[in-house]
CSV table of C-alpha atoms in Angstrom, one decimal:
chain,number,residue,atom,x,y,z
A,1,UNK,CA,114.6,106.5,103.6
A,2,UNK,CA,112.5,106.8,106.8
A,3,UNK,CA,113.5,104.3,109.5
A,4,UNK,CA,113.7,103.9,113.2
A,5,UNK,CA,116.9,103.5,115.2
A,6,UNK,CA,114.8,101.9,117.9
A,7,UNK,CA,112.8,98.8,118.8
A,8,UNK,CA,109.0,98.6,119.0
A,9,UNK,CA,108.0,97.3,122.4
A,10,UNK,CA,104.7,97.6,124.2
A,11,UNK,CA,103.4,100.1,121.6
A,12,UNK,CA,106.4,102.5,121.7
A,13,UNK,CA,109.7,103.0,119.9
A,14,UNK,CA,112.4,102.7,122.5
A,15,UNK,CA,116.2,102.4,122.3
A,16,UNK,CA,117.9,99.1,122.5
A,17,UNK,CA,119.6,98.0,125.7
A,18,UNK,CA,123.0,98.0,124.0
A,19,UNK,CA,124.7,100.3,121.6
A,20,UNK,CA,125.3,97.9,118.7
A,21,UNK,CA,123.7,98.6,115.3
A,22,UNK,CA,123.2,96.7,112.0
A,23,UNK,CA,123.9,98.4,108.7
A,24,UNK,CA,121.3,97.9,106.0
A,25,UNK,CA,122.9,97.7,102.6
A,26,UNK,CA,121.2,98.3,99.2
A,27,UNK,CA,122.3,95.2,97.2
A,28,UNK,CA,121.9,96.9,93.9
A,29,UNK,CA,124.6,99.6,94.6
A,30,UNK,CA,126.2,98.3,97.8
A,31,UNK,CA,125.6,101.5,99.7
A,32,UNK,CA,124.5,101.7,103.4
A,33,UNK,CA,120.9,103.0,103.4
A,34,UNK,CA,120.1,102.8,107.1
A,35,UNK,CA,121.2,101.5,110.5
A,36,UNK,CA,118.9,99.7,113.0
A,37,UNK,CA,119.5,98.4,116.6
A,38,UNK,CA,121.1,95.0,117.1
A,39,UNK,CA,118.8,93.9,119.9
A,40,UNK,CA,120.1,91.9,122.8
A,41,UNK,CA,118.8,89.2,125.0
A,42,UNK,CA,117.6,91.9,127.4
A,43,UNK,CA,115.6,93.5,124.6
A,44,UNK,CA,114.0,90.2,123.8
A,45,UNK,CA,113.1,89.7,127.4
A,46,UNK,CA,111.4,93.1,127.5
A,47,UNK,CA,109.5,92.4,124.4
A,48,UNK,CA,108.4,89.0,125.7
A,49,UNK,CA,107.2,90.5,128.9
A,50,UNK,CA,105.2,93.1,127.0
A,51,UNK,CA,103.6,90.3,124.9
A,52,UNK,CA,102.8,88.3,128.0
A,53,UNK,CA,101.2,91.3,129.7
A,54,UNK,CA,99.0,91.9,126.7
A,55,UNK,CA,98.0,88.3,126.2
A,56,UNK,CA,95.1,87.9,128.6
A,57,UNK,CA,93.1,90.8,127.2
A,58,UNK,CA,93.9,90.0,123.5
A,59,UNK,CA,93.1,86.3,123.9
A,60,UNK,CA,89.8,87.3,125.5
A,61,UNK,CA,88.9,89.7,122.6
A,62,UNK,CA,86.1,88.2,120.6
A,63,UNK,CA,87.2,86.7,117.3
A,64,UNK,CA,85.0,89.1,115.4
A,65,UNK,CA,86.7,92.1,117.0
A,66,UNK,CA,90.1,90.6,116.1
A,67,UNK,CA,88.9,90.2,112.6
A,68,UNK,CA,88.0,93.9,112.4
A,69,UNK,CA,91.5,94.8,113.5
A,70,UNK,CA,93.1,92.5,111.0
A,71,UNK,CA,90.9,94.0,108.3
A,72,UNK,CA,92.2,97.4,109.4
A,73,UNK,CA,95.7,96.1,109.2
A,74,UNK,CA,95.1,94.9,105.7
A,75,UNK,CA,93.8,98.3,104.7
A,76,UNK,CA,96.9,100.0,106.2
A,77,UNK,CA,99.2,97.7,104.2
A,78,UNK,CA,97.2,98.5,101.1
A,79,UNK,CA,97.4,102.2,101.7
A,80,UNK,CA,101.1,102.0,102.1
A,81,UNK,CA,101.7,99.5,99.3
A,82,UNK,CA,103.9,101.7,97.2
A,83,UNK,CA,106.1,102.6,100.2
A,84,UNK,CA,106.4,98.9,101.1
A,85,UNK,CA,107.4,98.0,97.5
A,86,UNK,CA,110.1,100.7,97.4
A,87,UNK,CA,111.4,99.7,100.8
A,88,UNK,CA,111.7,96.1,99.8
A,89,UNK,CA,113.4,97.0,96.6
A,90,UNK,CA,115.9,99.1,98.5
A,91,UNK,CA,116.9,96.5,101.1
A,92,UNK,CA,116.4,93.3,99.1
A,93,UNK,CA,117.1,94.4,95.5
A,94,UNK,CA,114.0,93.0,93.9
A,95,UNK,CA,112.9,94.8,90.7
A,96,UNK,CA,110.2,97.3,91.6
A,97,UNK,CA,107.5,95.7,89.5
A,98,UNK,CA,108.0,92.4,91.4
A,99,UNK,CA,108.1,94.2,94.7
A,100,UNK,CA,104.7,95.8,93.9
A,101,UNK,CA,102.9,92.7,92.8
A,102,UNK,CA,104.5,90.1,95.2
A,103,UNK,CA,106.3,91.7,98.1
A,104,UNK,CA,103.6,94.3,98.7
A,105,UNK,CA,100.6,92.7,97.1
A,106,UNK,CA,100.7,89.2,98.5
A,107,UNK,CA,100.8,90.2,102.2
A,108,UNK,CA,97.6,92.3,101.6
A,109,UNK,CA,95.8,89.2,100.3
A,110,UNK,CA,97.1,87.0,103.1
A,111,UNK,CA,96.1,89.4,105.8
A,112,UNK,CA,92.7,89.6,104.3
A,113,UNK,CA,92.3,85.8,104.4
A,114,UNK,CA,93.0,85.8,108.1
A,115,UNK,CA,90.6,88.6,108.8
A,116,UNK,CA,87.9,86.4,107.2
A,117,UNK,CA,89.1,83.2,109.0
A,118,UNK,CA,88.9,85.0,112.3
A,119,UNK,CA,85.2,85.5,111.6
A,120,UNK,CA,84.4,82.1,110.3
A,121,UNK,CA,86.7,79.6,112.0
A,122,UNK,CA,85.0,77.2,114.5
A,123,UNK,CA,86.8,78.0,117.7
A,124,UNK,CA,84.5,75.4,119.4
A,125,UNK,CA,83.3,72.1,118.2
A,126,UNK,CA,81.3,69.2,119.6
A,127,UNK,CA,82.7,65.6,119.5
A,128,UNK,CA,80.3,63.1,121.0
A,129,UNK,CA,79.7,64.3,124.6
A,130,UNK,CA,82.7,66.7,124.6
A,131,UNK,CA,83.0,70.3,123.7
A,132,UNK,CA,86.5,71.0,122.3
A,133,UNK,CA,87.8,74.5,122.6
A,134,UNK,CA,90.5,75.9,120.2
A,135,UNK,CA,92.4,78.4,122.2
A,136,UNK,CA,95.4,80.7,121.5
A,137,UNK,CA,98.7,78.9,122.3
A,138,UNK,CA,100.1,82.1,123.9
A,139,UNK,CA,103.1,84.2,123.1
A,140,UNK,CA,104.6,83.6,119.7
A,141,UNK,CA,108.2,84.2,118.7
A,142,UNK,CA,108.2,84.9,115.0
A,143,UNK,CA,111.7,84.7,113.3
A,144,UNK,CA,111.4,85.7,109.7
A,145,UNK,CA,113.8,85.5,106.7
A,146,UNK,CA,115.0,88.1,104.3
A,147,UNK,CA,113.9,86.7,101.0
A,148,UNK,CA,110.1,87.5,101.3
A,149,UNK,CA,110.4,89.9,104.2
A,150,UNK,CA,106.9,91.2,104.5
A,151,UNK,CA,105.1,88.1,103.2
A,152,UNK,CA,106.7,85.9,105.8
A,153,UNK,CA,105.9,88.4,108.6
A,154,UNK,CA,102.3,88.5,107.6
A,155,UNK,CA,102.1,84.7,107.1
A,156,UNK,CA,103.1,84.3,110.8
A,157,UNK,CA,101.7,87.4,112.6
A,158,UNK,CA,98.3,87.5,110.9
A,159,UNK,CA,97.3,83.9,111.9
A,160,UNK,CA,98.8,84.4,115.4
A,161,UNK,CA,96.6,87.5,115.9
A,162,UNK,CA,93.5,85.8,114.4
A,163,UNK,CA,94.1,83.0,117.0
A,164,UNK,CA,94.4,85.4,119.9
A,165,UNK,CA,98.1,85.1,120.4
A,166,UNK,CA,100.6,88.0,121.0
A,167,UNK,CA,103.8,88.2,119.1
A,168,UNK,CA,107.5,89.1,119.4
A,169,UNK,CA,108.9,89.5,115.8
A,170,UNK,CA,112.6,89.2,115.0
A,171,UNK,CA,113.1,89.9,111.3
A,172,UNK,CA,116.2,89.0,109.3
A,173,UNK,CA,119.0,91.5,109.8
A,174,UNK,CA,119.4,92.0,106.0
A,175,UNK,CA,115.8,93.3,105.6
A,176,UNK,CA,114.6,95.0,108.8
A,177,UNK,CA,113.1,98.2,107.3
A,178,UNK,CA,109.9,96.7,106.0
A,179,UNK,CA,109.4,95.1,109.4
A,180,UNK,CA,109.5,98.6,110.9
A,181,UNK,CA,107.0,99.7,108.4
A,182,UNK,CA,104.8,96.7,109.2
A,183,UNK,CA,104.6,97.6,112.9
A,184,UNK,CA,103.7,101.2,112.0
A,185,UNK,CA,100.8,99.7,110.2
A,186,UNK,CA,99.9,97.5,113.2
A,187,UNK,CA,99.8,100.6,115.4
A,188,UNK,CA,97.8,102.6,112.9
A,189,UNK,CA,95.3,99.8,112.6
A,190,UNK,CA,94.5,100.1,116.3
A,191,UNK,CA,95.9,96.8,117.4
A,192,UNK,CA,96.6,97.3,121.2
A,193,UNK,CA,100.1,97.9,122.6
A,194,UNK,CA,102.1,94.8,123.4
A,195,UNK,CA,100.2,92.6,121.0
A,196,UNK,CA,102.9,92.9,118.4
A,197,UNK,CA,106.5,93.8,119.3
A,198,UNK,CA,109.6,94.1,117.1
A,199,UNK,CA,113.2,93.4,118.1
A,200,UNK,CA,115.7,93.8,115.3
A,201,UNK,CA,118.9,92.0,115.8
A,202,UNK,CA,121.3,89.2,114.8
A,203,UNK,CA,120.1,85.6,114.7
A,204,UNK,CA,122.7,84.1,117.1
A,205,UNK,CA,121.8,86.8,119.7
A,206,UNK,CA,118.2,88.0,119.4
A,207,UNK,CA,116.9,85.0,117.5
A,208,UNK,CA,118.4,82.4,119.8
A,209,UNK,CA,117.3,84.4,122.9
A,210,UNK,CA,113.7,84.4,121.5
A,211,UNK,CA,113.7,80.7,120.7
A,212,UNK,CA,115.0,79.7,124.1
A,213,UNK,CA,112.9,82.2,126.2
A,214,UNK,CA,110.6,80.5,128.8
A,215,UNK,CA,108.0,83.2,128.2
A,216,UNK,CA,107.5,82.1,124.6
A,217,UNK,CA,105.0,79.3,123.9
A,218,UNK,CA,105.6,78.8,120.2
A,219,UNK,CA,108.5,79.6,117.9
A,220,UNK,CA,107.7,80.0,114.2
A,221,UNK,CA,110.9,80.1,112.1
A,222,UNK,CA,111.5,80.4,108.4
A,223,UNK,CA,115.0,80.0,107.0
A,224,UNK,CA,117.7,77.4,106.3
A,225,UNK,CA,117.5,73.8,107.5
A,226,UNK,CA,120.8,74.3,109.3
A,227,UNK,CA,119.5,77.2,111.3
A,228,UNK,CA,116.2,75.4,111.8
A,229,UNK,CA,118.0,72.6,113.6
A,230,UNK,CA,119.4,75.1,116.0
A,231,UNK,CA,116.1,76.9,116.6
A,232,UNK,CA,114.4,73.5,117.1
A,233,UNK,CA,117.0,72.4,119.7
A,234,UNK,CA,116.7,75.7,121.6
A,235,UNK,CA,112.9,75.6,121.6
A,236,UNK,CA,112.8,71.9,122.5
A,237,UNK,CA,115.0,72.6,125.5
A,238,UNK,CA,112.2,74.8,126.8
A,239,UNK,CA,109.5,72.3,125.8
A,240,UNK,CA,107.5,74.6,123.4
A,241,UNK,CA,105.9,74.1,120.1
A,242,UNK,CA,108.0,74.8,117.0
A,243,UNK,CA,106.9,75.5,113.4
A,244,UNK,CA,109.8,75.3,110.9
A,245,UNK,CA,109.6,76.3,107.3
A,246,UNK,CA,113.0,75.4,105.9
A,247,UNK,CA,114.9,74.6,102.7
A,248,UNK,CA,113.9,73.0,99.4
A,249,UNK,CA,115.2,71.4,96.3
A,250,UNK,CA,111.9,71.1,94.4
A,251,UNK,CA,111.5,69.1,91.2
A,252,UNK,CA,109.6,70.3,88.1
A,253,UNK,CA,108.7,67.0,86.4
A,254,UNK,CA,107.7,67.2,82.7
A,255,UNK,CA,106.1,64.0,81.6
A,256,UNK,CA,105.8,62.9,78.0
A,257,UNK,CA,102.8,64.5,76.3
A,258,UNK,CA,102.9,67.7,78.3
A,259,UNK,CA,103.2,71.1,76.6
A,260,UNK,CA,107.0,71.2,76.7
A,261,UNK,CA,107.3,74.8,75.7
A,262,UNK,CA,105.0,76.1,78.4
A,263,UNK,CA,106.4,73.7,81.1
A,264,UNK,CA,109.9,74.9,80.4
A,265,UNK,CA,109.1,78.6,80.2
A,266,UNK,CA,107.0,78.6,83.4
A,267,UNK,CA,109.7,76.5,85.1
A,268,UNK,CA,112.5,78.9,84.2
A,269,UNK,CA,110.4,81.9,85.4
A,270,UNK,CA,109.7,80.1,88.7
A,271,UNK,CA,113.5,79.6,89.3
A,272,UNK,CA,114.4,83.2,88.3
A,273,UNK,CA,111.7,84.9,90.4
A,274,UNK,CA,113.1,86.9,93.3
A,275,UNK,CA,116.6,86.2,91.9
A,276,UNK,CA,116.2,82.6,92.7
A,277,UNK,CA,115.9,83.4,96.4
A,278,UNK,CA,112.8,81.3,97.0
A,279,UNK,CA,112.7,78.2,99.1
A,280,UNK,CA,110.0,76.6,97.0
A,281,UNK,CA,111.6,77.3,93.6
A,282,UNK,CA,111.6,74.4,91.2
A,283,UNK,CA,115.4,74.3,90.8
A,284,UNK,CA,115.5,70.8,89.3
A,285,UNK,CA,113.8,70.3,86.0
A,286,UNK,CA,113.3,66.6,85.2
A,287,UNK,CA,112.8,65.8,81.5
A,288,UNK,CA,112.4,62.5,79.6
A,289,UNK,CA,115.5,61.5,77.7
A,290,UNK,CA,113.8,61.8,74.3
A,291,UNK,CA,112.9,65.5,75.0
A,292,UNK,CA,116.0,66.4,76.9
A,293,UNK,CA,118.0,68.3,74.3
A,294,UNK,CA,114.9,70.3,73.2
A,295,UNK,CA,114.2,71.2,76.8
A,296,UNK,CA,117.7,72.4,77.4
A,297,UNK,CA,117.6,74.7,74.4
A,298,UNK,CA,114.2,76.1,75.4
A,299,UNK,CA,115.4,76.7,78.9
A,300,UNK,CA,118.6,78.6,77.7
A,301,UNK,CA,116.5,80.8,75.5
A,302,UNK,CA,114.1,81.6,78.3
A,303,UNK,CA,116.8,82.3,80.8
A,304,UNK,CA,118.6,84.7,78.4
A,305,UNK,CA,115.7,87.1,78.9
A,306,UNK,CA,116.6,87.6,82.5
A,307,UNK,CA,119.2,90.4,82.3
A,308,UNK,CA,120.9,91.2,85.6
A,309,UNK,CA,120.0,94.7,86.8
A,310,UNK,CA,116.9,94.8,84.5
A,311,UNK,CA,114.5,91.8,84.7
A,312,UNK,CA,116.4,90.2,87.5
A,313,UNK,CA,117.8,91.9,90.6
A,314,UNK,CA,120.9,91.2,92.6
A,315,UNK,CA,121.3,88.7,95.5
A,316,UNK,CA,120.6,90.1,98.9
A,317,UNK,CA,124.3,90.4,100.0
A,318,UNK,CA,127.9,89.8,99.1
A,319,UNK,CA,127.8,86.7,101.3
A,320,UNK,CA,124.9,85.3,99.4
A,321,UNK,CA,126.5,86.1,96.0
A,322,UNK,CA,129.7,84.4,97.0
A,323,UNK,CA,127.7,81.4,98.2
A,324,UNK,CA,125.9,81.0,94.9
A,325,UNK,CA,129.1,81.5,92.9
A,326,UNK,CA,130.7,78.7,95.0
A,327,UNK,CA,127.9,76.4,93.9
A,328,UNK,CA,128.3,77.4,90.3
A,329,UNK,CA,132.0,76.6,90.5
A,330,UNK,CA,131.2,73.3,92.1
A,331,UNK,CA,128.7,72.4,89.4
A,332,UNK,CA,131.3,73.0,86.7
A,333,UNK,CA,133.9,71.0,88.6
A,334,UNK,CA,131.6,68.0,89.0
A,335,UNK,CA,130.9,67.9,85.2
A,336,UNK,CA,127.7,69.9,84.8
A,337,UNK,CA,127.5,72.0,81.6
A,338,UNK,CA,126.4,75.6,81.9
A,339,UNK,CA,124.5,76.3,78.7
A,340,UNK,CA,123.9,79.9,79.8
A,341,UNK,CA,125.5,81.8,82.7
A,342,UNK,CA,128.2,80.3,85.0
A,343,UNK,CA,130.5,81.4,87.8
A,344,UNK,CA,131.7,84.6,86.2
A,345,UNK,CA,129.8,87.6,87.8
A,346,UNK,CA,128.6,90.7,86.0
A,347,UNK,CA,130.8,93.8,86.0
A,348,UNK,CA,129.8,96.9,88.0
A,349,UNK,CA,128.3,97.4,91.4
A,350,UNK,CA,125.7,95.2,93.0
A,351,UNK,CA,125.7,91.6,94.2
A,352,UNK,CA,124.6,90.2,90.8
A,353,UNK,CA,125.2,86.8,89.3
A,354,UNK,CA,124.3,85.6,85.9
A,355,UNK,CA,121.1,83.4,85.6
A,356,UNK,CA,122.5,79.9,85.0
A,357,UNK,CA,121.1,76.8,83.4
A,358,UNK,CA,123.1,73.6,83.9
A,359,UNK,CA,122.7,70.6,81.5
A,360,UNK,CA,124.1,67.1,82.0
A,361,UNK,CA,123.3,67.2,85.7
A,362,UNK,CA,123.1,63.9,87.4
A,363,UNK,CA,121.2,63.3,90.6
A,364,UNK,CA,124.2,62.8,92.9
A,365,UNK,CA,125.8,66.2,92.0
A,366,UNK,CA,126.0,68.8,94.7
A,367,UNK,CA,123.9,71.3,92.6
A,368,UNK,CA,121.1,68.6,92.3
A,369,UNK,CA,121.1,67.9,96.1
A,370,UNK,CA,121.8,71.1,98.0
A,371,UNK,CA,119.8,74.3,98.1
A,372,UNK,CA,121.6,77.1,96.2
A,373,UNK,CA,119.2,80.0,96.7
A,374,UNK,CA,120.1,81.8,93.5
A,375,UNK,CA,118.9,81.9,89.9
A,376,UNK,CA,120.3,78.4,89.0
A,377,UNK,CA,118.4,75.7,87.2
A,378,UNK,CA,119.6,72.1,86.9
A,379,UNK,CA,118.1,69.9,84.1
A,380,UNK,CA,118.2,66.2,84.7
A,381,UNK,CA,117.2,63.3,82.4
A,382,UNK,CA,115.0,60.4,83.4
A,383,UNK,CA,114.2,57.1,81.7
A,384,UNK,CA,110.6,56.4,82.8
A,385,UNK,CA,108.1,57.5,85.4
A,386,UNK,CA,109.6,55.3,88.1
A,387,UNK,CA,113.0,56.8,87.5
A,388,UNK,CA,111.5,60.3,87.6
A,389,UNK,CA,109.9,59.6,91.0
A,390,UNK,CA,113.2,58.2,92.3
A,391,UNK,CA,115.1,61.3,91.2
A,392,UNK,CA,112.4,63.7,92.4
A,393,UNK,CA,112.3,62.1,95.9
A,394,UNK,CA,116.0,61.7,96.0
A,395,UNK,CA,117.0,64.6,98.2
A,396,UNK,CA,116.6,65.4,101.9
A,397,UNK,CA,114.0,68.1,101.0
A,398,UNK,CA,110.3,67.9,100.3
A,399,UNK,CA,108.8,71.4,100.1
A,400,UNK,CA,107.2,72.0,96.7
A,401,UNK,CA,107.2,70.8,93.1
A,402,UNK,CA,105.4,70.7,89.8
A,403,UNK,CA,104.1,68.1,87.4
A,404,UNK,CA,103.2,68.6,83.8
A,405,UNK,CA,101.4,66.0,81.8
A,406,UNK,CA,99.0,65.7,78.8
A,407,UNK,CA,96.0,65.8,81.3
A,408,UNK,CA,95.4,66.6,84.9
A,409,UNK,CA,94.6,63.0,85.9
A,410,UNK,CA,98.0,61.8,84.7
A,411,UNK,CA,99.7,64.6,86.6
A,412,UNK,CA,97.8,64.0,89.8
A,413,UNK,CA,98.6,60.3,89.7
A,414,UNK,CA,102.3,61.2,89.5
A,415,UNK,CA,102.0,63.9,92.1
A,416,UNK,CA,100.6,61.4,94.6
A,417,UNK,CA,103.9,59.6,94.5
A,418,UNK,CA,106.0,62.7,95.4
A,419,UNK,CA,107.3,63.2,99.0
A,420,UNK,CA,106.6,66.9,99.1
A,421,UNK,CA,104.2,69.3,100.8
A,422,UNK,CA,102.8,71.2,97.7
A,423,UNK,CA,102.6,70.3,94.0
A,424,UNK,CA,101.5,72.5,91.2
A,425,UNK,CA,99.5,70.6,88.5
A,426,UNK,CA,100.0,71.7,84.9
A,427,UNK,CA,100.8,75.3,86.0
A,428,UNK,CA,98.3,75.5,88.9
A,429,UNK,CA,97.7,79.0,90.3
A,430,UNK,CA,98.9,80.1,93.8
A,431,UNK,CA,96.1,79.6,96.4
A,432,UNK,CA,96.6,81.7,99.6
A,433,UNK,CA,94.3,79.4,101.5
A,434,UNK,CA,96.2,76.2,100.7
A,435,UNK,CA,98.6,74.9,103.3
A,436,UNK,CA,102.3,75.6,102.6
A,437,UNK,CA,105.0,73.5,104.3
A,438,UNK,CA,107.4,70.6,103.8
A,439,UNK,CA,108.1,66.9,104.2
A,440,UNK,CA,111.4,65.6,105.5
A,441,UNK,CA,114.0,68.2,106.2
A,442,UNK,CA,111.9,71.0,104.6
A,443,UNK,CA,110.3,71.5,108.0
A,444,UNK,CA,107.4,71.0,110.3
A,445,UNK,CA,104.0,72.7,110.4
A,446,UNK,CA,102.1,74.6,107.8
A,447,UNK,CA,101.5,78.2,106.9
A,448,UNK,CA,98.6,80.0,105.1
A,449,UNK,CA,94.8,79.4,105.3
A,450,UNK,CA,93.0,77.4,108.0
A,451,UNK,CA,96.0,75.0,108.4
A,452,UNK,CA,98.2,78.0,109.1
A,453,UNK,CA,95.7,79.2,111.7
A,454,UNK,CA,95.7,75.8,113.4
A,455,UNK,CA,99.4,76.1,114.2
A,456,UNK,CA,98.6,78.9,116.7
A,457,UNK,CA,95.8,77.1,118.5
A,458,UNK,CA,95.8,74.5,121.2
A,459,UNK,CA,92.9,72.3,122.2
A,460,UNK,CA,91.0,71.9,125.5
A,461,UNK,CA,88.3,69.2,125.8
A,462,UNK,CA,85.4,69.8,128.2
A,463,UNK,CA,83.8,66.4,129.1
A,464,UNK,CA,80.1,66.2,129.8
């Protein structure tokens, strides 16, 4: 597989300051497929300096010209979609069909939305006697996760570029190869040198250096809530804006009168997608007590179709597999009943776990409170709507969720009571322009669409 044993800084591939490297492992067969540099604080500093040097010219580039370059980037991503999909499958383990449609396909769509927004967004507005300017915030430190490696890059870099910001990108160490492919597309699209820079490296070294760097004006981080606290503290010490997209424990609430079969089937598919490695996954299914046993049976039947190594891929690493197995063991120990799956792992190579559905889960159990980040569904009973609201809102998270009811009006009325940033109504379709982000400890700020663009802008008021 083609890859660079170098960093991309100021438009060129250059060696890292130190000699340390990171091995990239294929989680399906546990073989090392590449090595990339483990960038240091000195490498981060060089990348930030390049981004700062490029900032004045890029910020002054007319939005229409930035839009043209974003459209060219979208086209580059489309031209290399198959290579992107195969790269993500190799380093993340996602089934190739899923990599093609989601890991490669979604970033093309999102990049296109920001090309259009760069053309149409009102970067100036009049409020009474004032003219308000929406200007780029400056240099952005983008720290991205491994679970949707290209989507999360594009969801940060594309709005930053549309706003007129320059970027230093630090991808997750488990999935750095698609990030290298991305900056190749950036260069091929004609985006000027220094506007986008790539430093591969480990979070406690390169990530922390980027978050704390005085030359960075905004840090956008996606990852766990625990790491988000650290990033926020480092950035706060330097008094810079922070956008944090963190963990979730989203509730899929099925109200009486809803299409139970469809709600359960879609809910199971949501949890199993990307091997359960999705922060917004509906990992808690809330069902009225009168329909509980039927829902459990339907969920077990649906989950049985997700055969490890076929319809569902491995987890990203041995570390992640062991973490998920630990939660499965904890669930059993606390009295939850695995109706399918459980702690035993499949035989053979790869970091696989069995898709698991737990019944008899109560709200205080660990598996109902903490983010597992694997193909694990907990099904909980509720007595009435007030009880369902209490359970749904009864975690530290508030990222996403779903409500199913006999009609949209009933579902919407319930959704208004949920403390969460995004709610799907009766199987609502994904909207790449809708804001994505969380309440409570699921983070701060929003991604995607015009709300995502606003994260990278600051305002100046001209008084007349």
